[in-house]
Short mmCIF file of C-alpha atoms in Angstrom, two decimals:
data_model
loop_
_atom_site.label_atom_id
_atom_site.label_comp_id
_atom_site.label_asym_id
_atom_site.label_seq_id
_atom_site.Cartn_x
_atom_site.Cartn_y
_atom_site.Cartn_z
CA UNK E 1 108.70 78.74 61.65
CA UNK E 2 111.67 80.76 60.29
CA UNK E 3 109.48 83.86 59.94
CA UNK E 4 108.28 83.44 63.56
CA UNK E 5 111.86 83.09 64.85
CA UNK E 6 112.98 86.10 62.81
CA UNK E 7 110.09 88.13 64.17
CA UNK E 8 110.96 87.06 67.76
CA UNK E 9 114.52 88.28 67.27
CA UNK E 10 113.33 91.60 65.83
CA UNK E 11 110.90 92.01 68.73
CA UNK E 12 113.70 91.53 71.22
CA UNK E 13 116.03 93.90 69.37
CA UNK E 14 113.30 96.57 69.35
CA UNK E 15 112.72 96.08 73.13
CA UNK E 16 116.47 96.33 73.85
CA UNK E 17 116.69 99.50 71.76
CA UNK E 18 113.89 101.04 73.85
CA UNK E 19 115.62 99.86 77.06
CA UNK E 20 118.76 101.78 75.93
CA UNK E 21 116.80 105.01 76.26
CA UNK E 22 117.98 107.18 79.17
CA UNK E 23 114.40 107.43 80.54
CA UNK E 24 114.27 103.66 81.18
CA UNK E 25 115.64 102.74 84.59
CA UNK E 26 115.29 98.94 84.50
CA UNK E 27 114.60 96.20 82.00
CA UNK E 28 112.61 93.42 83.69
CA UNK E 29 112.93 90.27 81.69
CA UNK E 30 110.42 87.65 82.92
CA UNK E 31 111.59 84.34 81.43
CA UNK E 32 113.64 81.36 82.40
CA UNK E 33 115.83 81.51 79.28
CA UNK E 34 118.27 84.42 79.50
CA UNK E 35 119.00 86.84 76.67
CA UNK E 36 121.88 85.71 74.50
CA UNK E 37 125.10 87.55 75.32
CA UNK E 38 125.51 88.63 71.69
CA UNK E 39 122.16 90.48 71.83
CA UNK E 40 123.32 92.51 74.83
CA UNK E 41 126.85 93.30 73.71
CA UNK E 42 127.50 97.02 73.61
CA UNK E 43 123.99 97.95 74.83
CA UNK E 44 123.33 100.19 77.82
CA UNK E 45 120.35 97.92 78.53
CA UNK E 46 122.81 95.31 79.83
CA UNK E 47 123.34 97.24 83.08
CA UNK E 48 119.56 97.77 83.49
CA UNK E 49 118.60 94.11 83.15
CA UNK E 50 116.84 92.31 85.95
CA UNK E 51 115.69 88.73 85.38
CA UNK E 52 112.56 87.22 87.00
CA UNK E 53 112.82 83.41 86.83
CA UNK E 54 110.82 80.49 88.25
CA UNK E 55 113.68 78.50 89.79
CA UNK E 56 116.19 79.13 92.58
CA UNK E 57 118.71 77.11 90.50
CA UNK E 58 118.33 79.42 87.47
CA UNK E 59 118.56 82.48 89.73
CA UNK E 60 121.75 81.23 91.36
CA UNK E 61 123.31 80.57 87.95
CA UNK E 62 122.48 84.12 86.81
CA UNK E 63 123.76 85.68 90.02
CA UNK E 64 126.99 83.67 89.62
CA UNK E 65 127.40 85.41 86.23
CA UNK E 66 126.98 88.81 87.95
CA UNK E 67 123.37 89.20 86.73
CA UNK E 68 120.52 90.43 88.86
CA UNK E 69 117.63 88.04 89.41
CA UNK E 70 114.50 87.46 91.45
CA UNK E 71 112.40 84.31 91.78
CA UNK E 72 108.62 84.18 91.12
CA UNK E 73 106.27 81.15 91.50
CA UNK E 74 106.30 78.70 88.56
CA UNK E 75 102.59 78.90 87.86
CA UNK E 76 100.86 79.62 84.59
CA UNK E 77 99.69 83.15 85.27
CA UNK E 78 98.43 85.55 82.65
CA UNK E 79 101.07 87.92 81.30
CA UNK E 80 99.78 90.78 83.38
CA UNK E 81 99.84 88.72 86.54
CA UNK E 82 103.40 87.56 85.83
CA UNK E 83 104.48 91.18 85.59
CA UNK E 84 102.68 92.02 88.87
CA UNK E 85 104.35 89.14 90.69
CA UNK E 86 107.82 90.04 89.33
CA UNK E 87 107.42 93.72 90.25
CA UNK E 88 106.27 92.84 93.75
CA UNK E 89 109.31 90.56 94.21
CA UNK E 90 111.68 93.17 92.86
CA UNK E 91 110.18 95.93 95.06
CA UNK E 92 110.35 93.75 98.20
CA UNK E 93 114.04 93.06 97.49
CA UNK E 94 114.88 96.74 96.93
CA UNK E 95 115.67 96.64 93.19
CA UNK E 96 113.08 99.27 92.28
CA UNK E 97 112.59 102.72 93.71
CA UNK E 98 109.82 105.35 93.62
CA UNK E 99 109.70 106.99 90.19
CA UNK E 100 111.67 104.29 88.30
CA UNK E 101 110.52 103.61 84.75
CA UNK E 102 110.55 99.85 84.14
CA UNK E 103 110.28 98.20 80.70
CA UNK E 104 108.86 94.69 81.19
CA UNK E 105 109.19 91.80 78.80
CA UNK E 106 107.18 88.62 79.40
CA UNK E 107 105.23 85.80 77.83
CA UNK E 108 103.49 82.57 78.87
CA UNK E 109 105.64 80.26 81.01
CA UNK E 110 108.07 78.15 79.02
CA UNK E 111 107.57 80.22 75.83
CA UNK E 112 109.28 83.04 74.04
CA UNK E 113 108.65 86.54 75.36
CA UNK E 114 105.92 88.15 73.31
CA UNK E 115 104.60 91.05 75.42
CA UNK E 116 106.14 94.41 76.37
CA UNK E 117 104.85 96.75 79.06
CA UNK E 118 106.15 99.94 80.52
CA UNK E 119 105.28 101.10 84.04
CA UNK E 120 106.30 103.86 86.44
CA UNK E 121 106.85 102.64 90.00
CA UNK E 122 104.31 104.38 92.21
CA UNK E 123 101.75 104.37 89.41
CA UNK E 124 99.15 101.74 88.59
CA UNK E 125 99.50 98.42 86.80
CA UNK E 126 95.76 98.52 86.16
CA UNK E 127 92.67 100.07 87.66
CA UNK E 128 92.67 97.84 90.73
CA UNK E 129 96.27 97.38 91.74
CA UNK E 130 98.66 100.21 92.72
CA UNK E 131 102.21 99.17 93.17
CA UNK E 132 102.53 101.86 95.81
CA UNK E 133 100.40 99.59 97.90
CA UNK E 134 103.13 97.01 98.36
CA UNK E 135 105.30 99.63 100.10
CA UNK E 136 104.10 98.55 103.48
CA UNK E 137 106.38 100.41 105.86
CA UNK E 138 109.76 99.86 107.54
CA UNK E 139 108.19 97.78 110.31
CA UNK E 140 107.58 94.94 107.89
CA UNK E 141 110.36 92.60 106.80
CA UNK E 142 110.30 92.63 102.97
CA UNK E 143 111.63 89.03 102.78
CA UNK E 144 108.83 87.82 105.08
CA UNK E 145 106.13 89.61 103.07
CA UNK E 146 107.54 88.38 99.76
CA UNK E 147 107.72 84.75 101.11
CA UNK E 148 104.13 84.94 102.32
CA UNK E 149 102.82 86.41 99.05
CA UNK E 150 104.37 83.51 97.21
CA UNK E 151 103.03 81.02 99.80
CA UNK E 152 99.49 82.52 99.46
CA UNK E 153 99.70 82.08 95.71
CA UNK E 154 100.73 78.49 96.14
CA UNK E 155 97.83 77.82 98.52
CA UNK E 156 95.40 79.44 96.08
CA UNK E 157 96.75 77.48 93.08
CA UNK E 158 97.29 74.05 94.69
CA UNK E 159 94.61 73.91 97.44
CA UNK E 160 94.91 70.86 99.71
CA UNK E 161 94.91 67.37 98.23
CA UNK E 162 93.20 68.65 95.13
CA UNK E 163 90.50 70.60 96.97
CA UNK E 164 90.33 74.40 96.86
CA UNK E 165 90.84 76.13 100.25
CA UNK E 166 90.97 79.71 101.46
CA UNK E 167 92.68 81.32 104.38
CA UNK E 168 93.78 84.56 106.04
CA UNK E 169 97.31 85.50 107.01
CA UNK E 170 97.82 88.50 109.37
CA UNK E 171 101.27 90.08 109.64
CA UNK E 172 102.38 92.58 112.23
CA UNK E 173 100.93 94.47 115.25
CA UNK E 174 100.52 90.97 116.76
CA UNK E 175 99.65 92.11 120.24
CA UNK E 176 96.61 94.07 119.08
CA UNK E 177 95.61 91.29 116.66
CA UNK E 178 95.75 88.62 119.37
CA UNK E 179 93.75 90.86 121.72
CA UNK E 180 90.98 91.26 119.17
CA UNK E 181 90.84 87.56 118.13
CA UNK E 182 90.25 84.25 119.75
CA UNK E 183 91.35 80.67 119.29
CA UNK E 184 88.94 78.44 117.33
CA UNK E 185 90.98 75.22 117.67
CA UNK E 186 94.24 73.94 119.11
CA UNK E 187 97.15 76.18 118.07
CA UNK E 188 99.54 73.79 116.18
CA UNK E 189 102.44 76.18 116.60
CA UNK E 190 102.21 76.43 120.40
CA UNK E 191 105.20 75.08 122.32
CA UNK E 192 107.67 75.39 119.41
CA UNK E 193 110.70 77.62 119.81
CA UNK E 194 110.79 80.82 117.70
CA UNK E 195 113.59 79.45 115.59
CA UNK E 196 111.34 76.45 114.73
CA UNK E 197 108.40 78.49 113.51
CA UNK E 198 109.70 81.24 111.23
CA UNK E 199 108.14 81.50 107.76
CA UNK E 200 111.59 82.05 106.22
CA UNK E 201 112.12 78.35 106.88
CA UNK E 202 110.63 76.35 103.95
CA UNK E 203 109.45 73.60 106.35
CA UNK E 204 107.26 76.09 108.20
CA UNK E 205 105.78 77.47 104.96
CA UNK E 206 104.90 73.85 104.06
CA UNK E 207 103.28 73.47 107.47
CA UNK E 208 101.20 76.58 106.90
CA UNK E 209 99.98 75.16 103.62
CA UNK E 210 98.80 72.04 105.44
CA UNK E 211 97.22 73.94 108.32
CA UNK E 212 95.37 76.20 105.89
CA UNK E 213 92.51 73.67 106.01
CA UNK E 214 91.79 74.87 109.58
CA UNK E 215 89.14 77.53 110.11
CA UNK E 216 90.46 80.92 111.10
CA UNK E 217 93.51 83.07 110.48
CA UNK E 218 97.30 82.74 110.86
CA UNK E 219 98.90 85.38 113.09
CA UNK E 220 102.49 86.15 112.16
CA UNK E 221 104.95 88.63 113.77
CA UNK E 222 106.77 91.20 111.65
CA UNK E 223 109.96 89.16 111.72
CA UNK E 224 108.18 86.03 110.38
CA UNK E 225 107.56 84.10 113.58
CA UNK E 226 104.21 82.26 113.42
CA UNK E 227 102.35 82.90 116.66
CA UNK E 228 99.08 81.09 116.02
CA UNK E 229 96.82 79.40 113.46
CA UNK E 230 93.09 78.93 113.64
CA UNK E 231 92.24 82.36 115.10
CA UNK E 232 88.80 83.98 114.78
CA UNK E 233 89.13 87.65 113.88
CA UNK E 234 86.47 89.42 115.93
CA UNK E 235 87.56 93.00 115.12
CA UNK E 236 85.05 94.81 112.81
CA UNK E 237 84.74 98.28 111.36
CA UNK E 238 81.37 99.24 109.90
CA UNK E 239 83.03 101.95 107.76
CA UNK E 240 85.12 99.36 105.85
CA UNK E 241 83.65 98.58 102.47
CA UNK E 242 84.83 95.65 100.33
CA UNK E 243 83.95 95.08 96.67
CA UNK E 244 80.71 93.22 95.93
CA UNK E 245 81.15 89.50 95.59
CA UNK E 246 83.76 89.19 98.32
CA UNK E 247 82.59 87.33 101.43
CA UNK E 248 83.15 87.04 105.18
CA UNK E 249 86.80 86.06 104.91
CA UNK E 250 87.67 89.27 103.02
CA UNK E 251 85.47 91.39 105.37
CA UNK E 252 87.32 89.96 108.39
CA UNK E 253 90.72 90.69 106.78
CA UNK E 254 89.67 94.23 105.89
CA UNK E 255 88.28 94.85 109.37
CA UNK E 256 91.31 93.70 111.29
CA UNK E 257 93.63 95.93 109.19
CA UNK E 258 91.31 98.92 109.72
CA UNK E 259 91.38 98.57 113.53
CA UNK E 260 95.01 97.51 113.98
CA UNK E 261 98.30 98.27 112.22
CA UNK E 262 98.66 94.79 110.73
CA UNK E 263 98.36 93.78 107.07
CA UNK E 264 96.46 90.72 105.98
CA UNK E 265 96.51 88.39 102.96
CA UNK E 266 93.39 86.55 101.88
CA UNK E 267 93.41 83.48 99.68
CA UNK E 268 90.00 83.15 98.01
CA UNK E 269 88.61 79.61 98.23
CA UNK E 270 86.43 80.28 95.19
CA UNK E 271 88.99 81.62 92.72
CA UNK E 272 92.45 81.17 94.32
CA UNK E 273 93.02 84.92 94.02
CA UNK E 274 95.26 86.56 96.58
CA UNK E 275 94.37 89.95 98.02
CA UNK E 276 96.50 92.06 100.36
CA UNK E 277 94.78 94.42 102.74
CA UNK E 278 96.15 97.45 104.57
CA UNK E 279 94.16 100.10 106.47
CA UNK E 280 90.96 98.37 105.47
CA UNK E 281 91.71 98.56 101.75
CA UNK E 282 92.88 96.22 99.05
CA UNK E 283 96.32 97.29 98.02
CA UNK E 284 97.39 94.27 95.92
CA UNK E 285 95.32 91.76 94.00
CA UNK E 286 96.71 88.72 92.16
CA UNK E 287 94.65 86.28 90.17
CA UNK E 288 95.32 82.74 89.00
CA UNK E 289 94.68 81.71 85.45
CA UNK E 290 94.39 78.05 86.31
CA UNK E 291 94.22 75.81 89.33
CA UNK E 292 95.42 72.27 89.89
CA UNK E 293 92.82 69.55 90.26
#
């Protein structure tokens, strides 16, 4: 056990030494236990540090200590998925810029960090996910998109009452999306004031989770106001190609983003994976390592 602890300390010291390098713009530390102050004393890495934690309480404590922090869902993702989620959250909140070199430290949830990755913002995390893809344009509210990505991950991981469910969430260009879709069932958000149906309100996000059992898509305005649930997306584009193995829900999401200026998120009922579409293409893909039963 002593050898393991000594090795963990040496691993962290090596990572901090690398983070001191002038080429490194940010040190992204994905863990709920912060780095000991003694380890950071006198290091340039101290000013580059950004924490990604799984609790608003931990985030608030770090911010109160003048640290930078973002919050990611508290699910047991693989190490690569945890890095993806943390980078998406940091990008959406403006911490990272094009060309930044980020040194990422992570591990399994609740355990010591044991993995180090470097990435250049605007490059690729892997062959299927380009971080450039989450730069969606000034018309989209980054807080709304970030909240909906985390909500989609929750839906994919938790399902509804233990049963896996899938859904589509369309954001932006709402007039065109409504014109090319139709209502499948009663719209549960009709009649509510705009202040009562914004996804930045946790109560509305919880309502979306519950209404995800309905067939059809959610239509959400750029500022987060939910306009409808249970919409059938009738817009199609024969030129849009989706990867083999993805079904009608993904085809509908790809089609609507190819024919309008919206973006769409799909939660896969089969796997719980979340895919973000723009211009008919997948620009972000996040997978679950486990689902609740």
